[in-house]
XYZ file of C-alpha atoms in Angstrom:
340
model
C 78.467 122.158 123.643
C 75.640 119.645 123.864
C 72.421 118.830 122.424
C 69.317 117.326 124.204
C 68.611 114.046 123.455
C 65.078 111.896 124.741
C 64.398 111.001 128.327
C 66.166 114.320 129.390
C 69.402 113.120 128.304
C 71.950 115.107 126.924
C 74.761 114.470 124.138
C 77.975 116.409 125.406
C 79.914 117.415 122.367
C 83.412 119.028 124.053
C 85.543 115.613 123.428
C 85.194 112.503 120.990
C 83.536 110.742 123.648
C 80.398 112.483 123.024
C 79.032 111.347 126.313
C 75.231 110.273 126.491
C 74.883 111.589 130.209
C 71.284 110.971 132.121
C 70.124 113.614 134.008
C 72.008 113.709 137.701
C 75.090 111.619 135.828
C 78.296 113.274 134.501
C 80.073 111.973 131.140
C 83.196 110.292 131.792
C 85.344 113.088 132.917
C 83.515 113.627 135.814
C 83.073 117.181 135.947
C 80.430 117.631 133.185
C 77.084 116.966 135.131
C 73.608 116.928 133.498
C 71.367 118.758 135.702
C 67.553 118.484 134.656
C 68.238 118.569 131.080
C 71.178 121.012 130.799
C 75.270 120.246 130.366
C 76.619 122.343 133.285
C 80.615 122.133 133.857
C 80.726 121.989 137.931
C 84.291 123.641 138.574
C 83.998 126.489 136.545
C 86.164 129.461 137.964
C 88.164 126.593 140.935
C 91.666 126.357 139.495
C 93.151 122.909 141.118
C 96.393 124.162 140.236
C 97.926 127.742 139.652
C 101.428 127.985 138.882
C 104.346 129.611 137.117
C 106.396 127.337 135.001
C 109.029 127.413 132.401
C 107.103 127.157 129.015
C 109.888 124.586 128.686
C 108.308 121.961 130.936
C 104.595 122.106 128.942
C 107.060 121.006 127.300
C 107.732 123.187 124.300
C 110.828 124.293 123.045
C 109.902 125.993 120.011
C 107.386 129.095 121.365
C 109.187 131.624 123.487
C 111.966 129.495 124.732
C 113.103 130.971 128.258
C 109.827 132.422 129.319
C 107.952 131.466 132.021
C 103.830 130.643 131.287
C 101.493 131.447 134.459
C 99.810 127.600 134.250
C 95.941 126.730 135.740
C 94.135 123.596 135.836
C 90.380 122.507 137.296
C 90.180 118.800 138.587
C 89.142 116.155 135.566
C 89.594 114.396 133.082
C 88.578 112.297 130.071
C 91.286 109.980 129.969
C 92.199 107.454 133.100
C 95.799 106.840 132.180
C 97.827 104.249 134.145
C 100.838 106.342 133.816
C 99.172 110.020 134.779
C 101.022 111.919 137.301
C 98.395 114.158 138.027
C 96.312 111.194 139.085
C 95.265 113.062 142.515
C 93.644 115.802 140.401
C 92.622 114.157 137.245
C 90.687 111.294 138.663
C 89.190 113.224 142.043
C 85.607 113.477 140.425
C 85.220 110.154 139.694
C 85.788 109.026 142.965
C 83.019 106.943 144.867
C 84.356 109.072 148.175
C 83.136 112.740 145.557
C 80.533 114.436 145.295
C 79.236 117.243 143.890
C 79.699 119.968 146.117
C 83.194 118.506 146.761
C 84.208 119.252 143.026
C 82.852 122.304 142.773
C 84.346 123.765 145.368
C 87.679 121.973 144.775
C 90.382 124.269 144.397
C 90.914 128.097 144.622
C 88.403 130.809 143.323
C 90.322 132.324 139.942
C 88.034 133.490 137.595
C 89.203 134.365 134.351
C 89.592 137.906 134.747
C 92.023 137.558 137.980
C 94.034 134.658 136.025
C 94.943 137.153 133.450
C 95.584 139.611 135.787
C 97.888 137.442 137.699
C 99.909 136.481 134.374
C 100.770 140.345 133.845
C 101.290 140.767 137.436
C 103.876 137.839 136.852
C 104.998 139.201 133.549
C 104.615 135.826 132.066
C 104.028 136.112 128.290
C 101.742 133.035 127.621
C 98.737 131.438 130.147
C 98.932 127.846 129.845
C 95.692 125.342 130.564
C 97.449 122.174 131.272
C 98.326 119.599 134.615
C 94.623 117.740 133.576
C 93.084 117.778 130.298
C 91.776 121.597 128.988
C 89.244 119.948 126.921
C 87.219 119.273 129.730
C 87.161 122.713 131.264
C 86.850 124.399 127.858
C 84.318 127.190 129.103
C 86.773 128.518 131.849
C 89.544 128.305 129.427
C 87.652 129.364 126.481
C 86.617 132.634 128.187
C 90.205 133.279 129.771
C 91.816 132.792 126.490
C 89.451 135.963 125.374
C 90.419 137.881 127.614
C 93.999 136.729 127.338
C 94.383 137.448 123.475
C 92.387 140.767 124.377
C 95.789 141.411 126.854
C 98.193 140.578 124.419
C 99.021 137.328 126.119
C 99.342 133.859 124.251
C 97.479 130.942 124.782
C 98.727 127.262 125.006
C 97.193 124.043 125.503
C 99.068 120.783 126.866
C 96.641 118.226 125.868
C 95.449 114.462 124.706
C 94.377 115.850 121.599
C 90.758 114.011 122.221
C 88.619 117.609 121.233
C 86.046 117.334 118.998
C 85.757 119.159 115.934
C 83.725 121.748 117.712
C 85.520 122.009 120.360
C 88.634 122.996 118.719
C 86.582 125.655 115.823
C 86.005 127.178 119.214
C 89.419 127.553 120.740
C 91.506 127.943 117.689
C 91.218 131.762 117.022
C 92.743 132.128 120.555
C 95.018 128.890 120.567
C 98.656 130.087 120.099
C 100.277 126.820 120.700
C 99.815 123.454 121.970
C 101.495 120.182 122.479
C 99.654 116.843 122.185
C 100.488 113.301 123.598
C 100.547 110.732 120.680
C 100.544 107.903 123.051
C 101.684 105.260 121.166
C 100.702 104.768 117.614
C 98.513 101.596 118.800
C 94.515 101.677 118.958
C 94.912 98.609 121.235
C 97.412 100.637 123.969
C 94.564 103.748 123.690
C 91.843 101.212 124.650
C 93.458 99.375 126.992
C 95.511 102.090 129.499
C 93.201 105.450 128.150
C 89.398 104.613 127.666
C 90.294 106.275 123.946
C 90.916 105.801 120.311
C 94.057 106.722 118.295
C 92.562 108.257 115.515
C 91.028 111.564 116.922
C 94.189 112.508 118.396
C 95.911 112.093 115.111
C 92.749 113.916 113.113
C 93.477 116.588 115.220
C 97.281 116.978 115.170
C 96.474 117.387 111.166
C 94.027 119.651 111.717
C 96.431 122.169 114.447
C 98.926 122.058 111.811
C 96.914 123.661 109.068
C 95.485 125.947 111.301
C 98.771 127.176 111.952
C 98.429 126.179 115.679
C 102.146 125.958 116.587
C 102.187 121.738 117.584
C 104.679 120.182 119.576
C 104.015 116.264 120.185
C 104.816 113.909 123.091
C 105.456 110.932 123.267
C 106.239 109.154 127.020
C 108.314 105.930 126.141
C 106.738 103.472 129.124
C 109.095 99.733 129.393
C 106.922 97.053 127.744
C 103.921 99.379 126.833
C 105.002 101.986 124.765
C 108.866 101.329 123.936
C 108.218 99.061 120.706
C 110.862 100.852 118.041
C 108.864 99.966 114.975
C 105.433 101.645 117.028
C 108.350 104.954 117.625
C 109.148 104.269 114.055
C 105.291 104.565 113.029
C 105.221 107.894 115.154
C 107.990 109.578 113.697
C 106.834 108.713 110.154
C 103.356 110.240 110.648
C 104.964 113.390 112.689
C 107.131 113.480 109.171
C 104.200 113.022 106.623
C 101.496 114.070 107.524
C 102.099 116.701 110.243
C 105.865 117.635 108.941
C 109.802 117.385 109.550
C 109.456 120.747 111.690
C 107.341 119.416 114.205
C 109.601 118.897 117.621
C 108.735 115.504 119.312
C 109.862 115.157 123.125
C 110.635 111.491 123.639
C 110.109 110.964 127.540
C 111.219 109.139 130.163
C 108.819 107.020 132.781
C 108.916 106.726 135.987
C 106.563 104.286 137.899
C 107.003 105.693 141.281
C 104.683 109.153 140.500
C 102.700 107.125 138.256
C 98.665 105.991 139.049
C 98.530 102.315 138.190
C 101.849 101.366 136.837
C 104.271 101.234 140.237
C 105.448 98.084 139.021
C 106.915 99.297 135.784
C 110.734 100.125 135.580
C 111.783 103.708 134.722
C 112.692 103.821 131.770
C 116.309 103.212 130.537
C 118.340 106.109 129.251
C 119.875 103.819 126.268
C 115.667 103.337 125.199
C 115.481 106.851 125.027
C 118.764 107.333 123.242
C 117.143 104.534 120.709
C 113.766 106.513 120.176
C 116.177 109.470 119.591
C 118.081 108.130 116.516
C 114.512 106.579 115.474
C 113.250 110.187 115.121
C 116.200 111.806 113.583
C 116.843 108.710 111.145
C 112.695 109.287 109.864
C 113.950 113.082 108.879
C 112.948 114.958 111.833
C 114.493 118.318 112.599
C 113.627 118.513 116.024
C 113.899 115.365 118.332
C 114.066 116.024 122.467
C 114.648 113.197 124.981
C 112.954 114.386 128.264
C 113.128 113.466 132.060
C 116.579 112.505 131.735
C 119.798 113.579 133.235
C 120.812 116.958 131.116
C 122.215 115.634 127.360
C 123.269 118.021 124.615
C 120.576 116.282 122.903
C 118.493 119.076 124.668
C 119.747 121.665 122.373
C 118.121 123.186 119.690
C 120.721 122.499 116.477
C 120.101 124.621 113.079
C 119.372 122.257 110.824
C 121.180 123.584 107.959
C 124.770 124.711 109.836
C 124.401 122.468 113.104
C 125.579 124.870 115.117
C 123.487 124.922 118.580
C 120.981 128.136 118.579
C 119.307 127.567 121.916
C 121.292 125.755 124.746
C 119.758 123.949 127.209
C 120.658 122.866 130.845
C 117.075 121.129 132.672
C 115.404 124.294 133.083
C 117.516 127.056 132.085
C 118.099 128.335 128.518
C 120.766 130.381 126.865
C 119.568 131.803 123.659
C 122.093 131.677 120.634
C 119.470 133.452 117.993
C 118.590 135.985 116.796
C 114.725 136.139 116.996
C 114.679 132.766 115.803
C 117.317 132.870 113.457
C 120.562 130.877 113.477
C 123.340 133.653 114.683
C 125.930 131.715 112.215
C 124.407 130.987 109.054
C 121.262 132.914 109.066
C 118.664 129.679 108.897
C 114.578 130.606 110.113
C 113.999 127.861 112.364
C 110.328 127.081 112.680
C 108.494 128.468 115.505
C 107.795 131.450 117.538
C 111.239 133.305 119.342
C 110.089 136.536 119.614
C 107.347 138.234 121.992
């Protein structure tokens, strides 16, 4: 996923960033290190994080609701968020303090091979690459993911949707589902609070759709930054038109004191995410989820055509209503994937 350029230099080509990285640099995630002329990802094989999680709290509520997905992570990332909560991880590498030994020996030893294992051993249905971005360890995911699919497990991604083209050719025929952060539907807010552009992540929420890469899309409502209703309004219109009404988007809720940068931001209030609620279901959404809140029937998964509620939800745990992701009352598909 690069290509050699003069002086030694290489081009990475795994995000939009397309790093120019001189030999003994890394691009800007930190973990991608040119060493004498070739691209070498440092951490490869050092999960940073290895846990079981409700697939729920990726968060998607449309692929196997009420399973659990075994989750892993390497330190890194190509974004430097403000608001990131996995600041500790994400930004390690490009600490002055780091070095290079120091990330590739951060973490545990998990190579592919024993993360599948331990996702059967855990009878979790689904391996999620998530916590920091899994664009930036894309050979240890890509080559789990094999031997995942080979298993009969699903894959899913919890990313910034900041791949290149390349980059996602190469995942999709293993890429089950993922859910992507659209920010805030300002180029200015990417700039300013990721190092990033809008448009890539929006190029490639088109793209995952007609794939036929199950999509779920975030969106993390921060006060004064990313709470404008006609910028929610803008989101929920593009989610509608050019992604479609099916889509879910999770509307969440900040909260400065797990946050990198932005301590001195207020949570935000429940009434703002009540607001960005009705936004979404005014545009013509089916599916609109407020997040990090106290528990709300607005958690629920409603059939669209009957209303009646087909998958109940309390925080974590979910009471399933369907019927293989059918509406138990009037019969309606809803769009996703219910059964195993």
């Amino acid at each position: 996923m690069y290509e050699k350029v003069k002086n030694n230099s290489v081009k990475c080509k795994t995000c939009r960033h397309f790093c120019t990285i001189a030999p003994g640099k890394c691009g800007i995630c930190g973990v991608r290190e040119n060493t004498k002329g070739k691209l070498y990802f440092l951490p490869y094989g050092r999960a940073i994080a290895a846990h079981l999680d409700p697939v729920e709290k990726k968060p998607l509520y449309h692929f196997l609701p009420g399973t659990f997905s075994y989750s892993i992570a390497t330190v890194g990332c190509n974004f430097r968020c403000g608001n990131c909560q996995n600041w500790q991880i994400s930004q390690f590498p490009k600490s002055e303090t780091t070095n290079r030994e120091m990330i590739e020996k951060s973490g545990e030893n998990l190579p592919p091979k024993e993360v599948v294992q331990l996702a059967k051993k855990s009878r979790c249905p689904s391996i999620s690459y998530t916590y920091t971005e899994p664009t930036i360890f894309l050979e240890y995911a890509l080559d789990t993911m094999k031997l995942a699919k080979s298993a009969g497990l699903k894959n899913i991604w919890v990313s910034n949707g900041f791949m290149s083209r390349e980059t996602l050719e190469l995942v999709a025929p293993y890429l089950d589902a993922i859910n992507i952060d659209i920010k805030s539907f300002e180029g200015e807010f990417y700039r300013e609070n990721c190092g990033a552009r809008l448009e890539p992540v929006l190029e490639n929420c088109k793209e995952i759709v007609k794939k036929k890469i199950w999509l779920e899309v975030t969106t993390l409502i921060i006060p004064t930054l990313s709470d404008d209703e006609k910028m929610l309004e803008q989101i929920a219109q593009f989610i509608k038109n050019e992604l479609g009404d099916f889509v879910p988007w999770h509307l969440s809720a900040f909260s400065g004191t797990i946050s990198w940068k932005f301590q001195h931001l207020p949570d935000t209030p429940l009434k703002k995410i009540k607001k960005a609620w009705k936004i979404g279901k005014s545009k013509g959404l089916k599916y609109v989820y407020p997040g990090n809140i106290p528990s709300s029937e607005a958690e629920n998964t409603y059939c669209p055509k009957c209303k009646k509620v087909v998958i109940q939800r309390m925080n974590y745990f979910v009471e399933r209503l369907d019927k293989k992701g059918k509406c138990s009352n009037c019969g309606f598909t809803l769009e996703g994937f219910f059964d195993i």
